[in-house]
PDB file of C-alpha atoms in Angstrom:
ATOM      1  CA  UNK P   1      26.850  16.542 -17.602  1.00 30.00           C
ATOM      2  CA  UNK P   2      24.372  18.349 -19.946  1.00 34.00           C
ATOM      3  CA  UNK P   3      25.230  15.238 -22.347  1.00 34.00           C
ATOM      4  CA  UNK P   4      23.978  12.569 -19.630  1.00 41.00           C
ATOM      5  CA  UNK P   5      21.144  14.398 -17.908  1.00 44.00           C
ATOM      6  CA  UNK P   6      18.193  15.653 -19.555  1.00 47.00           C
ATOM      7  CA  UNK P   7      17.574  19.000 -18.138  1.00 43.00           C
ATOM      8  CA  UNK P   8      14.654  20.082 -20.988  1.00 42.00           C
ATOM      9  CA  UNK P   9      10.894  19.891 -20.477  1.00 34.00           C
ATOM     10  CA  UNK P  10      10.727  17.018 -23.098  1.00 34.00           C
ATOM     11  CA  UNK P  11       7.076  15.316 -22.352  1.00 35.00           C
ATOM     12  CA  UNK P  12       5.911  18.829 -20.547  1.00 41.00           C
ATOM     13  CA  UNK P  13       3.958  20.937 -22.642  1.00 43.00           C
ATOM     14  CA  UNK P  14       3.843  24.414 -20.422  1.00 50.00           C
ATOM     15  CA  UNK P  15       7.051  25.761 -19.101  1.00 67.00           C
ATOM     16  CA  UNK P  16       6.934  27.342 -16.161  1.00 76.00           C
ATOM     17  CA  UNK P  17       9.177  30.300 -15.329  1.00 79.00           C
ATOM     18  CA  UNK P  18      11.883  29.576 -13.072  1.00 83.00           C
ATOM     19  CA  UNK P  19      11.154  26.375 -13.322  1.00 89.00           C
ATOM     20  CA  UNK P  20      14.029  23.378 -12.862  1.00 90.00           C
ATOM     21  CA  UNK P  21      13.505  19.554 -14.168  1.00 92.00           C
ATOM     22  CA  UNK P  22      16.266  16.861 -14.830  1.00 92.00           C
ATOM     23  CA  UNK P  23      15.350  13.241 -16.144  1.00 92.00           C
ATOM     24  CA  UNK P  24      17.706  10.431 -16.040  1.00 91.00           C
ATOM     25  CA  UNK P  25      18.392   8.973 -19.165  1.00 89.00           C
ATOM     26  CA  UNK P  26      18.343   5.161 -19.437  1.00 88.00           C
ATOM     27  CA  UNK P  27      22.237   4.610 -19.471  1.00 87.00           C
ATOM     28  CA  UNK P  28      22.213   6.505 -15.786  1.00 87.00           C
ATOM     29  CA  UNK P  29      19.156   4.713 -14.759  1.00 87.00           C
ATOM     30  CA  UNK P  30      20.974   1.231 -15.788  1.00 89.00           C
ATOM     31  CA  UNK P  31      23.471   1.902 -13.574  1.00 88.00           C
ATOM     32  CA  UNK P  32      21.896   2.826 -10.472  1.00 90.00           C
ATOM     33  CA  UNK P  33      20.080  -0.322 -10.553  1.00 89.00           C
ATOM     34  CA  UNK P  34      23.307  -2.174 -10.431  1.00 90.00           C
ATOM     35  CA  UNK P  35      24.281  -0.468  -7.439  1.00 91.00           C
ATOM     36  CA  UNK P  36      23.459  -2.609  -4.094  1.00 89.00           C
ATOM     37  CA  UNK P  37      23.375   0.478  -2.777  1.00 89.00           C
ATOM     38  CA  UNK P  38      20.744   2.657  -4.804  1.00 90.00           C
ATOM     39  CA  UNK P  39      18.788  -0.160  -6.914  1.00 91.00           C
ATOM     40  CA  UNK P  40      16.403  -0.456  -3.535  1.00 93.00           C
ATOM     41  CA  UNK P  41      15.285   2.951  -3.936  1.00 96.00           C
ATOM     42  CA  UNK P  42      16.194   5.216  -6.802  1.00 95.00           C
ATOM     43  CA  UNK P  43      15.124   8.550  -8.072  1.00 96.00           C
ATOM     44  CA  UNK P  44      14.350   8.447 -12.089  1.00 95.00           C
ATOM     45  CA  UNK P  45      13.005  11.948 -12.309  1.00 95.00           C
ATOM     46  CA  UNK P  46      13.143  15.815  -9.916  1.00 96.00           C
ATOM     47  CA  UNK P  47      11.539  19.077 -10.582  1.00 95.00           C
ATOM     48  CA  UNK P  48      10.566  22.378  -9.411  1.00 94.00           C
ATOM     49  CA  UNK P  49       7.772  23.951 -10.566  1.00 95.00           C
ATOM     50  CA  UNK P  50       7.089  27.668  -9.377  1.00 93.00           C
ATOM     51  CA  UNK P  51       3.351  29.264  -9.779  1.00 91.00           C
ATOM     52  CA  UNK P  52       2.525  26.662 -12.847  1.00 93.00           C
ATOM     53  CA  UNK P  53      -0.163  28.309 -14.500  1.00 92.00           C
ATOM     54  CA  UNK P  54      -1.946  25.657 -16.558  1.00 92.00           C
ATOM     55  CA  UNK P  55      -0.300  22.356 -15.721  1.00 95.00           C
ATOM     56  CA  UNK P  56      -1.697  19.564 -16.202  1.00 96.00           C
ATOM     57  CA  UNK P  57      -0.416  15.965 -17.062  1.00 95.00           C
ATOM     58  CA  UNK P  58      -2.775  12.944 -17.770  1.00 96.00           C
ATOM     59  CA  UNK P  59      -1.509   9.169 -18.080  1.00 96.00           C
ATOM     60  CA  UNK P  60      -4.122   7.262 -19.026  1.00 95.00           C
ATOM     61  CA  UNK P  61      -2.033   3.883 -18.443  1.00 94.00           C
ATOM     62  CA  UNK P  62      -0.330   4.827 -15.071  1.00 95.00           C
ATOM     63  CA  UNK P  63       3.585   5.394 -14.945  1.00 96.00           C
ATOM     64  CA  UNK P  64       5.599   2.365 -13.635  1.00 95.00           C
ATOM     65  CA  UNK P  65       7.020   4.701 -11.186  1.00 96.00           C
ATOM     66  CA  UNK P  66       5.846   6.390  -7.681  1.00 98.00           C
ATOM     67  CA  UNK P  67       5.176  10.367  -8.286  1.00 98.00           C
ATOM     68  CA  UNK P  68       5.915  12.323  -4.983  1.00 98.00           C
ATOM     69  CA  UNK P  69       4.071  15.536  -5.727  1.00 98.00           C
ATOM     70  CA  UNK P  70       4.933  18.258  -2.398  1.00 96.00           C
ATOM     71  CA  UNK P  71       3.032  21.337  -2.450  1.00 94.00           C
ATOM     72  CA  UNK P  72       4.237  24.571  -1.095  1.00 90.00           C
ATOM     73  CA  UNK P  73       2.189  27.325  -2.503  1.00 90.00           C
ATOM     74  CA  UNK P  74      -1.332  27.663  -4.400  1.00 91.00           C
ATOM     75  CA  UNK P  75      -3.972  24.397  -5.272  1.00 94.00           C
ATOM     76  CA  UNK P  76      -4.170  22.029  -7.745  1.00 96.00           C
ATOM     77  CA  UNK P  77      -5.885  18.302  -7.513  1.00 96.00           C
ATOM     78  CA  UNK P  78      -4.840  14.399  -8.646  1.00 98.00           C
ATOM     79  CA  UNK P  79      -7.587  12.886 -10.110  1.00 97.00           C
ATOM     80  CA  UNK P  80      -7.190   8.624  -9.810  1.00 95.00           C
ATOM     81  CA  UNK P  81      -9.027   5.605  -9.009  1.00 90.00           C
ATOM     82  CA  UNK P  82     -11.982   7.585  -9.653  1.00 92.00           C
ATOM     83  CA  UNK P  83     -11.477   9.898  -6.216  1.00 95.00           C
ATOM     84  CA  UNK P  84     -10.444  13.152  -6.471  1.00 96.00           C
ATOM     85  CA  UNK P  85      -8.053  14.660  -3.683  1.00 97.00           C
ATOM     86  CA  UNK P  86      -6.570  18.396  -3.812  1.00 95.00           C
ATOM     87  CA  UNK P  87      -3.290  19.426  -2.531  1.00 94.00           C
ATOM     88  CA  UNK P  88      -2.928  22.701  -0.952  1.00 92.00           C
ATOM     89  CA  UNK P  89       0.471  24.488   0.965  1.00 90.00           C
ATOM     90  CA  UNK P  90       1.894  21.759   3.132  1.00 89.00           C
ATOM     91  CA  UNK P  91       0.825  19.041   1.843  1.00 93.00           C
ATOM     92  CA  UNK P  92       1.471  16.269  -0.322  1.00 97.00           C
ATOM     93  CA  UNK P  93       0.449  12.770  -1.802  1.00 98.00           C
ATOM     94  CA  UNK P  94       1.773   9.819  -3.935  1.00 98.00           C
ATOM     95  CA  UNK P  95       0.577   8.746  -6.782  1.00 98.00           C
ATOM     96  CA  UNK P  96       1.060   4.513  -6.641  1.00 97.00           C
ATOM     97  CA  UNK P  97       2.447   3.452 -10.128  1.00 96.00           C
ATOM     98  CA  UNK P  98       1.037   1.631 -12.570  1.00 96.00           C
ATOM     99  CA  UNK P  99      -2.448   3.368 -11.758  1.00 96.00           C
ATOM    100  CA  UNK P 100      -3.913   6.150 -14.634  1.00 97.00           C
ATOM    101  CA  UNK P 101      -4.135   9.562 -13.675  1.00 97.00           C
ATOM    102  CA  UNK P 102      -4.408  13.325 -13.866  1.00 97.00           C
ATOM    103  CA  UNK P 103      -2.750  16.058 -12.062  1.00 97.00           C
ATOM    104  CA  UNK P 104      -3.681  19.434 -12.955  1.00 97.00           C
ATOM    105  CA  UNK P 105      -2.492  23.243 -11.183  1.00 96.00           C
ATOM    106  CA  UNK P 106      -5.717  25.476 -10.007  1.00 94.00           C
ATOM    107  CA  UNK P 107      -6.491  28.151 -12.921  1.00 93.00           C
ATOM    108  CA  UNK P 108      -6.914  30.852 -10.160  1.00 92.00           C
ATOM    109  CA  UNK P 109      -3.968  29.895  -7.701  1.00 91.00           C
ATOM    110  CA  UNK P 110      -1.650  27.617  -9.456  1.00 93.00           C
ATOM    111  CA  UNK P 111       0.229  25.369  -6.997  1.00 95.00           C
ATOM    112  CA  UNK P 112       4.206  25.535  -6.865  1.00 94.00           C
ATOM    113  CA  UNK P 113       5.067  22.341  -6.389  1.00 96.00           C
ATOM    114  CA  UNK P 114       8.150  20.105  -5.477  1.00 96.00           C
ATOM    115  CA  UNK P 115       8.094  16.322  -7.385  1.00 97.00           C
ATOM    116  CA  UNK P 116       9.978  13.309  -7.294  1.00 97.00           C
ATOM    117  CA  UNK P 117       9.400  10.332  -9.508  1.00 97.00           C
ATOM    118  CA  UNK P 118      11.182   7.201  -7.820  1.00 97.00           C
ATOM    119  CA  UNK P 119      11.620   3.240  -8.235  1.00 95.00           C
ATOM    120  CA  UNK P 120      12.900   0.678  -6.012  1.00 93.00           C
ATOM    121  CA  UNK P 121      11.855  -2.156  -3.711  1.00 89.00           C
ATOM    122  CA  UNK P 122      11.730   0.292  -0.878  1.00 94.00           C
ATOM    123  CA  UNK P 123       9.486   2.419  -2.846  1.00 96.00           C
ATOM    124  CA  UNK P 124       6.513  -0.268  -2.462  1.00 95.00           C
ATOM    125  CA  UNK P 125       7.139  -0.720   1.411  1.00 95.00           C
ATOM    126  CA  UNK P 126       7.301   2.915   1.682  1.00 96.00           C
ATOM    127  CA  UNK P 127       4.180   3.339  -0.245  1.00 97.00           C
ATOM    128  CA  UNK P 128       2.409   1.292   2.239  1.00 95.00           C
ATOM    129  CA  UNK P 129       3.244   3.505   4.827  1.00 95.00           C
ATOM    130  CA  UNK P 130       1.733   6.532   3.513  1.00 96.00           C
ATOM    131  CA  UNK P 131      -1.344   4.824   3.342  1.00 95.00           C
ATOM    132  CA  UNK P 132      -4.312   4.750   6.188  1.00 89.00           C
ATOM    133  CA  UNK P 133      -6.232   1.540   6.349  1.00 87.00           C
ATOM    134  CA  UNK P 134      -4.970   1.005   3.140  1.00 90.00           C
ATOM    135  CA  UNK P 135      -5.925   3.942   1.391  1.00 92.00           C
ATOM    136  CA  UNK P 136      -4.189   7.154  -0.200  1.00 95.00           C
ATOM    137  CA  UNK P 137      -4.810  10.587   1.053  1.00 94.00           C
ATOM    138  CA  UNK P 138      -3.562  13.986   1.315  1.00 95.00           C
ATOM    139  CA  UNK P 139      -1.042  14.323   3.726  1.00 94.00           C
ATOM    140  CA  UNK P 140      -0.390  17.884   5.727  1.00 90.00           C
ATOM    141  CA  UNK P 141       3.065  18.880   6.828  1.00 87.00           C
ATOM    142  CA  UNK P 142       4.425  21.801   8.683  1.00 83.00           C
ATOM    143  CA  UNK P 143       6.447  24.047   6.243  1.00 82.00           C
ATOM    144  CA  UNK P 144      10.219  23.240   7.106  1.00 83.00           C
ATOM    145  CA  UNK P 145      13.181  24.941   5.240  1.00 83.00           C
ATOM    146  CA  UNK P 146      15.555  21.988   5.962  1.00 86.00           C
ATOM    147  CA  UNK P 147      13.717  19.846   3.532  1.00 90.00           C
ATOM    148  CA  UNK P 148      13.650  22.195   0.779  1.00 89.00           C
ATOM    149  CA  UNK P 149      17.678  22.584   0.854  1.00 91.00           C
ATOM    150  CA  UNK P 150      17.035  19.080   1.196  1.00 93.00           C
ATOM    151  CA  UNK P 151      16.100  19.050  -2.333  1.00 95.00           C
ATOM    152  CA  UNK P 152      18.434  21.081  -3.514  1.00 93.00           C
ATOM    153  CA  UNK P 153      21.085  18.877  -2.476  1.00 93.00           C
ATOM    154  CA  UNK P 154      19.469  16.295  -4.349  1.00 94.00           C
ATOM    155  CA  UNK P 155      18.971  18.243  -7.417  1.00 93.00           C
ATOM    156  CA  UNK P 156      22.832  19.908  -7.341  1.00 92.00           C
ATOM    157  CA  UNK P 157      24.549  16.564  -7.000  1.00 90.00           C
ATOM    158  CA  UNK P 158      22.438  15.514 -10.114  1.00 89.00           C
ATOM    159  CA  UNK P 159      23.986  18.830 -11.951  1.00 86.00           C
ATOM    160  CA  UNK P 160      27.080  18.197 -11.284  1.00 82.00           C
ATOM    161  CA  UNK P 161      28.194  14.180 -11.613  1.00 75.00           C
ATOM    162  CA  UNK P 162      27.238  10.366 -11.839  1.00 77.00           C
ATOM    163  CA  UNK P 163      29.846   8.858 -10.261  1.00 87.00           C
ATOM    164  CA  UNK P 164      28.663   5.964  -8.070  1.00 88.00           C
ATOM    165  CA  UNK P 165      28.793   7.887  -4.669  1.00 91.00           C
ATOM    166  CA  UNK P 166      27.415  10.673  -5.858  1.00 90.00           C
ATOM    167  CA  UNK P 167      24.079   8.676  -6.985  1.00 91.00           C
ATOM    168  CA  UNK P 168      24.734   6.673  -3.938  1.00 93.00           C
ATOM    169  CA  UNK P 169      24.242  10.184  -1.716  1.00 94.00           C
ATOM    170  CA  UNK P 170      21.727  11.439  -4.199  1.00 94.00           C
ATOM    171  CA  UNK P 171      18.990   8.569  -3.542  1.00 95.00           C
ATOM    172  CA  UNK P 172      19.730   8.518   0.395  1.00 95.00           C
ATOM    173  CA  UNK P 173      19.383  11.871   0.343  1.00 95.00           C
ATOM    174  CA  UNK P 174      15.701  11.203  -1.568  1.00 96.00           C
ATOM    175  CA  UNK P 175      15.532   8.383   0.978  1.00 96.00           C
ATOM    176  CA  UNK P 176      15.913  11.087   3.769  1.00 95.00           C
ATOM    177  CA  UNK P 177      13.455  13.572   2.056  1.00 96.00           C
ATOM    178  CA  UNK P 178      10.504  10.848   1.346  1.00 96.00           C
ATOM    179  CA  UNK P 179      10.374   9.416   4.647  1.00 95.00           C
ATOM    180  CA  UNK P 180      10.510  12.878   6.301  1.00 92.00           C
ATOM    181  CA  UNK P 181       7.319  12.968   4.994  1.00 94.00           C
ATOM    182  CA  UNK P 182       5.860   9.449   5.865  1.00 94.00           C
ATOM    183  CA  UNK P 183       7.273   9.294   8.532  1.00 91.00           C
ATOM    184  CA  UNK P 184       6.817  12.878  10.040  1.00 85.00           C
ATOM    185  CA  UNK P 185       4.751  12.284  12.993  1.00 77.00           C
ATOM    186  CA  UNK P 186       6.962   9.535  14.451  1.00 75.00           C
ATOM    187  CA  UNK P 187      10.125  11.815  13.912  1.00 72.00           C
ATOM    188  CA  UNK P 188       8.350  14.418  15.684  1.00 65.00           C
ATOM    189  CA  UNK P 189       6.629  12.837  18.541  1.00 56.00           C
ATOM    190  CA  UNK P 190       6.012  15.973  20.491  1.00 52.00           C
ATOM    191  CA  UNK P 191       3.540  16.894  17.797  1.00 44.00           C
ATOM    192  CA  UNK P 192       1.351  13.702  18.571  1.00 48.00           C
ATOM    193  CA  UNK P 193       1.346  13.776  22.314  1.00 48.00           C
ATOM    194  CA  UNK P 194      -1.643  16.369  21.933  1.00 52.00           C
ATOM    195  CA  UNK P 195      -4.114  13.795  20.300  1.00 77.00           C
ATOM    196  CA  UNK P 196      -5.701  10.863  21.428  1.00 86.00           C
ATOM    197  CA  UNK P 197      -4.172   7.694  20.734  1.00 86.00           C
ATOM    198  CA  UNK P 198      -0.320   9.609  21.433  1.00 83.00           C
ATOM    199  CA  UNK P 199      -1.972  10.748  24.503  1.00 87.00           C
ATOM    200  CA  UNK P 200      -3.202   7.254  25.309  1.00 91.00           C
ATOM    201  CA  UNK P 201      -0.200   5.687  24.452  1.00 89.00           C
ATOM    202  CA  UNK P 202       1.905   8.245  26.772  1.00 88.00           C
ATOM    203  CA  UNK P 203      -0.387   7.004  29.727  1.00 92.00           C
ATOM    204  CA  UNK P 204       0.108   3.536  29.197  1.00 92.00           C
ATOM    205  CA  UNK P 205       4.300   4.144  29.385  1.00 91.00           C
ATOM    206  CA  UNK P 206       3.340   5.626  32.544  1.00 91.00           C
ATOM    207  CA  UNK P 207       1.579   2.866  33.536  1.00 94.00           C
ATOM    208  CA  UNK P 208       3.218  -0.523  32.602  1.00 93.00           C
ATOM    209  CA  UNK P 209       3.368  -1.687  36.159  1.00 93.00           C
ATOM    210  CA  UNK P 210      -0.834  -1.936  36.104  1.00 94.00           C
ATOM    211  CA  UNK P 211      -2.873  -4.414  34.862  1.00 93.00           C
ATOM    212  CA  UNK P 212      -5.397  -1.947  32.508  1.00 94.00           C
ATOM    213  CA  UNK P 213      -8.094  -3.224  30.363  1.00 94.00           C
ATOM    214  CA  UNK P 214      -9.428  -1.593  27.725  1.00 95.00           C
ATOM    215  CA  UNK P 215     -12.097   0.086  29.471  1.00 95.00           C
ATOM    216  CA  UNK P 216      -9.404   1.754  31.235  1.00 95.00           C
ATOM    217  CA  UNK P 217      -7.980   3.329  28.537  1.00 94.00           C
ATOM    218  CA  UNK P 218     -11.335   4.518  27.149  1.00 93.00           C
ATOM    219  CA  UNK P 219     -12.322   5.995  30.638  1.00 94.00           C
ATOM    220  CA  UNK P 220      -8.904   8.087  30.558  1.00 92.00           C
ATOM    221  CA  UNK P 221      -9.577   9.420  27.043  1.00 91.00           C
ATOM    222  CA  UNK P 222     -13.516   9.889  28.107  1.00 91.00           C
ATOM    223  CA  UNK P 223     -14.763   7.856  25.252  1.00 93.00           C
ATOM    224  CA  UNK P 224     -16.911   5.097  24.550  1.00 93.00           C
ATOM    225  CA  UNK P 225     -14.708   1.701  24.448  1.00 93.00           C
ATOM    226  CA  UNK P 226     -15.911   1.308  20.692  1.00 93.00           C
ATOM    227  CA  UNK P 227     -14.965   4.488  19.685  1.00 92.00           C
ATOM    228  CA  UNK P 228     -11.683   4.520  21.355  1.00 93.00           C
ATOM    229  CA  UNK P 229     -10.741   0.933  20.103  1.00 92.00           C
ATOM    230  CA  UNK P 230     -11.550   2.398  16.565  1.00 91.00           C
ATOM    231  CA  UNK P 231      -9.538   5.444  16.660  1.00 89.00           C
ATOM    232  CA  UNK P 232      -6.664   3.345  17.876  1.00 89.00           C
ATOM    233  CA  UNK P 233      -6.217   0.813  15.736  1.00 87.00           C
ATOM    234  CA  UNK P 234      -6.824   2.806  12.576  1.00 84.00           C
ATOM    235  CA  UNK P 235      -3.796   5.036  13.832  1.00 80.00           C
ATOM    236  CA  UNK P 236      -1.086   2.457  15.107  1.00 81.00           C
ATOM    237  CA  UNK P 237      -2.485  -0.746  13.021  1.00 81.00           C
ATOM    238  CA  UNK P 238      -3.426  -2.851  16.288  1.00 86.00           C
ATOM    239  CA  UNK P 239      -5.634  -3.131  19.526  1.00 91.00           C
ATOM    240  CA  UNK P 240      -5.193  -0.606  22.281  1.00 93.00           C
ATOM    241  CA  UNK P 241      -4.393  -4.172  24.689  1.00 94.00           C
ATOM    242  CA  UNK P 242      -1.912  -5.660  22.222  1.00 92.00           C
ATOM    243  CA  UNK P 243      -0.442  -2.506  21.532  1.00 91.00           C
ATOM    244  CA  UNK P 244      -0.029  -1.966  25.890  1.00 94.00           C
ATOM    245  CA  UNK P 245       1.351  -5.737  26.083  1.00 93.00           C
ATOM    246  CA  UNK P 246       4.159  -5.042  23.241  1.00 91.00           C
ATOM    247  CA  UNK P 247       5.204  -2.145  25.152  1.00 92.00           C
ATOM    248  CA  UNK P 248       5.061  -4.495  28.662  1.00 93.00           C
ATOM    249  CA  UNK P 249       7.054  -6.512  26.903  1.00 91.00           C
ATOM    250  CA  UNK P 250       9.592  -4.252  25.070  1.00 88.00           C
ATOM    251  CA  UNK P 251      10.289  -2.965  28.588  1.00 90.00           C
ATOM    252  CA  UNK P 252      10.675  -6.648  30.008  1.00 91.00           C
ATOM    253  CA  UNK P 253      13.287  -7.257  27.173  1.00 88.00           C
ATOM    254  CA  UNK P 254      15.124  -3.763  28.828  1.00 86.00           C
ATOM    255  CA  UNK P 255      15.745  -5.337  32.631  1.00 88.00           C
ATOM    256  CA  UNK P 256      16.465  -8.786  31.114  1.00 88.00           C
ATOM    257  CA  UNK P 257      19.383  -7.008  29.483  1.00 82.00           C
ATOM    258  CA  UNK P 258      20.246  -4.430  31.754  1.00 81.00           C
ATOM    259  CA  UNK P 259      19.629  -5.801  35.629  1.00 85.00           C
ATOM    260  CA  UNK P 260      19.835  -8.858  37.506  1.00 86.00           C
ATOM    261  CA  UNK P 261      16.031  -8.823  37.801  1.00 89.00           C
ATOM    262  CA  UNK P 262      14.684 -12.818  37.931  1.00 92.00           C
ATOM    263  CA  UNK P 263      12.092 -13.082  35.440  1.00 92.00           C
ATOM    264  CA  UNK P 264       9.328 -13.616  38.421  1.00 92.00           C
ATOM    265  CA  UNK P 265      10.910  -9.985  39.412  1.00 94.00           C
ATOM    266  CA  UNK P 266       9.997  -8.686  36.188  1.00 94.00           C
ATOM    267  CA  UNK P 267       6.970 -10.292  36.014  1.00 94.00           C
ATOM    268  CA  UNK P 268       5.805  -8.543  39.436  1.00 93.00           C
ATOM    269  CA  UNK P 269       6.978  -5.133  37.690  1.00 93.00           C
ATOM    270  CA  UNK P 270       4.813  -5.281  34.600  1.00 94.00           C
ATOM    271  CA  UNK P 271       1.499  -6.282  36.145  1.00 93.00           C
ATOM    272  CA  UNK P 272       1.693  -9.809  35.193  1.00 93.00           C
ATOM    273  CA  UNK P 273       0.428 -12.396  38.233  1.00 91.00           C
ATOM    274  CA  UNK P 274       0.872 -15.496  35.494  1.00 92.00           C
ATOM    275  CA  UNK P 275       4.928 -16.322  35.198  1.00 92.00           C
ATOM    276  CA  UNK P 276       3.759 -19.100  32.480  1.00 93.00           C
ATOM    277  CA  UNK P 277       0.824 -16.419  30.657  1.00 93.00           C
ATOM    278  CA  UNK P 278       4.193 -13.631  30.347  1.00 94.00           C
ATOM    279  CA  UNK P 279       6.434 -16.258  28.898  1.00 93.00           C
ATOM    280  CA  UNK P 280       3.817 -17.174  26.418  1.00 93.00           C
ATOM    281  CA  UNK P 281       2.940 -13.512  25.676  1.00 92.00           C
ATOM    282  CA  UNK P 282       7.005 -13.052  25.614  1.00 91.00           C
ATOM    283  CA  UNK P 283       7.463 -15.982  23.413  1.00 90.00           C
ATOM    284  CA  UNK P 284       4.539 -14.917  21.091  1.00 87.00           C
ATOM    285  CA  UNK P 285       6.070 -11.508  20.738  1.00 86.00           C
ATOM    286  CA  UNK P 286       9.695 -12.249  20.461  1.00 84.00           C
ATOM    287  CA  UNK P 287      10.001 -15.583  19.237  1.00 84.00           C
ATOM    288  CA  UNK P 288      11.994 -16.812  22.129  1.00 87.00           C
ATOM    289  CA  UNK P 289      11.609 -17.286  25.849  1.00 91.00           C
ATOM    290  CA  UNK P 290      12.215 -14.861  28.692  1.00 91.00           C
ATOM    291  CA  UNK P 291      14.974 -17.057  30.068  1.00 90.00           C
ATOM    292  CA  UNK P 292      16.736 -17.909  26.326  1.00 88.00           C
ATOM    293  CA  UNK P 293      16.612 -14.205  25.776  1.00 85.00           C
ATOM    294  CA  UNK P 294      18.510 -13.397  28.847  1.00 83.00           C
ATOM    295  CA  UNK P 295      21.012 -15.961  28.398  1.00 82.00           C
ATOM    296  CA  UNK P 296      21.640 -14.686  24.675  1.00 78.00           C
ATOM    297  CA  UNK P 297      21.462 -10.880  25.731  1.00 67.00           C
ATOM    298  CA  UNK P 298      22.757 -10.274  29.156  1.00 58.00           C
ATOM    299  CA  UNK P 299      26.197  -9.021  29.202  1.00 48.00           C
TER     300      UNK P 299
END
């Protein structure tokens, strides 16, 4: 294995004590992206980086890979696009490729930092994600152990093979690790009910038999409609009313498969006095009709 996997700090010129790197060579690389499996998202690059005193890396071209930089311990900042954002414990930000920038460890608390650089179609989609209103930012996340002998996992089956499952587990595993981070509030849902827009959407669950406006929703919250509509969509991507209808619907979509409910039934349940306006809104939404779902659904 130490023939295959470059484990030296080639390209890095601090070391940092207790420090752990491996780079795929291109012959490793070549292979994972002949893989159905692992070409869609692939790790090219891992390291560990304890207390790095003086570290600092500038591409001045971008790298035509996504850099996953976690932060556990200490400061340090990425410089690109010309904004600057700092990373301190329990947080962490991508760096898009293709996009020139710095990355340097605070000189009086250097960070100790986790890093992944990745490819892959995935990797794009992904990297939309982590964005808010199409922007990158620094992303806090609640220390958790798991993920950490996450990465070890990762980093041992690197050590210790490249047979095709074991890269196959390695980049689900990275898979698993990235979009624990992306995706952390969704996975953890209990952590959102506390602000606003989980709060509002709890109350509309609780509420899908009403017909609510939007002024509703802004009077339960005890906010100005503009406001509210605002904070909303800049969370979940879409109006507070289309957001409440989807989830009218999604529920509509639950008694046409599981009861014998007629669709005027349903109807009645959701709010909805219109038949035709809730088999256009089902239609727009699903791409089918009430009645053509049921008949391709219901057991």
């Amino acid at each position: 294995m130490e023939n295959n996997i470059n484990h030296n700090k080639k390209g890095i010129k601090e070391g940092f004590l207790g420090q752990r790197m491996i780079v795929l060579p291109p012959n490793i690389k070549r292979k994972i992206t002949t893989n159905l499996l692992s070409r869609q998202f692939y790790l090219t690059a891992i390291g560990y980086y304890p207390k790095a005193v003086n570290h600092d890396r500038v591409r001045k071209s971008g790298s035509n890979q996504f850099i996953l930089i976690y932060c556990i311990e200490g400061s340090g900042k990425i410089q690109l696009s010309g904004e600057t954002f700092e990373l301190s414990p329990n947080s962490y930000f991508i760096i898009p490729k293709n996009t020139p920038h710095r990355y340097h460890s605070s000189n009086q608390n250097p960070w100790t930092i986790y890093w992944f650089h990745y490819m892959g179609e995935v990797a794009d989609l992904l990297y939309e994600r982590f964005l808010e209103n199409g922007k990158p930012g620094v992303k806090m996340i609640p220390y958790d152990e798991q993920r950490l002998l996450l990465f070890n996992e990762i980093y041992n089956l690197l050590e210790h093979g490249v047979s095709d499952k074991e890269m196959e587990k390695m980049n689900l595993d990275l898979l698993h690790f990235v979009s624990s981070l992306i995706y952390h509030k969704e996975a953890n849902t209990g952590i959102s009910r506390t602000d606003l827009v989980g709060s509002s959407i709890l109350y509309m669950k609780d509420n899908l038999s009403k017909k609510l406006a939007i002024d509703d929703f802004a009077d339960q919250q005890k906010i100005s409609v503009s406001h509210y509509s605002r904070l909303f969509k800049e969370k979940t991507g879409t109006s507070p009313i289309n957001y409440f209808n989807q989830l009218k619907i999604q529920k509509s979509c639950q008694y046409l498969y599981f009861t014998d409910r007629s669709i005027k039934e349903i109807c009645a349940e959701l709010g909805f006095d219109d038949q035709y306006y809730f088999s256009r809104l089902f239609s727009k939404i699903t791409g089918g009709s009430p009645s053509a779902y049921k008949k391709r659904h219901k057991k």
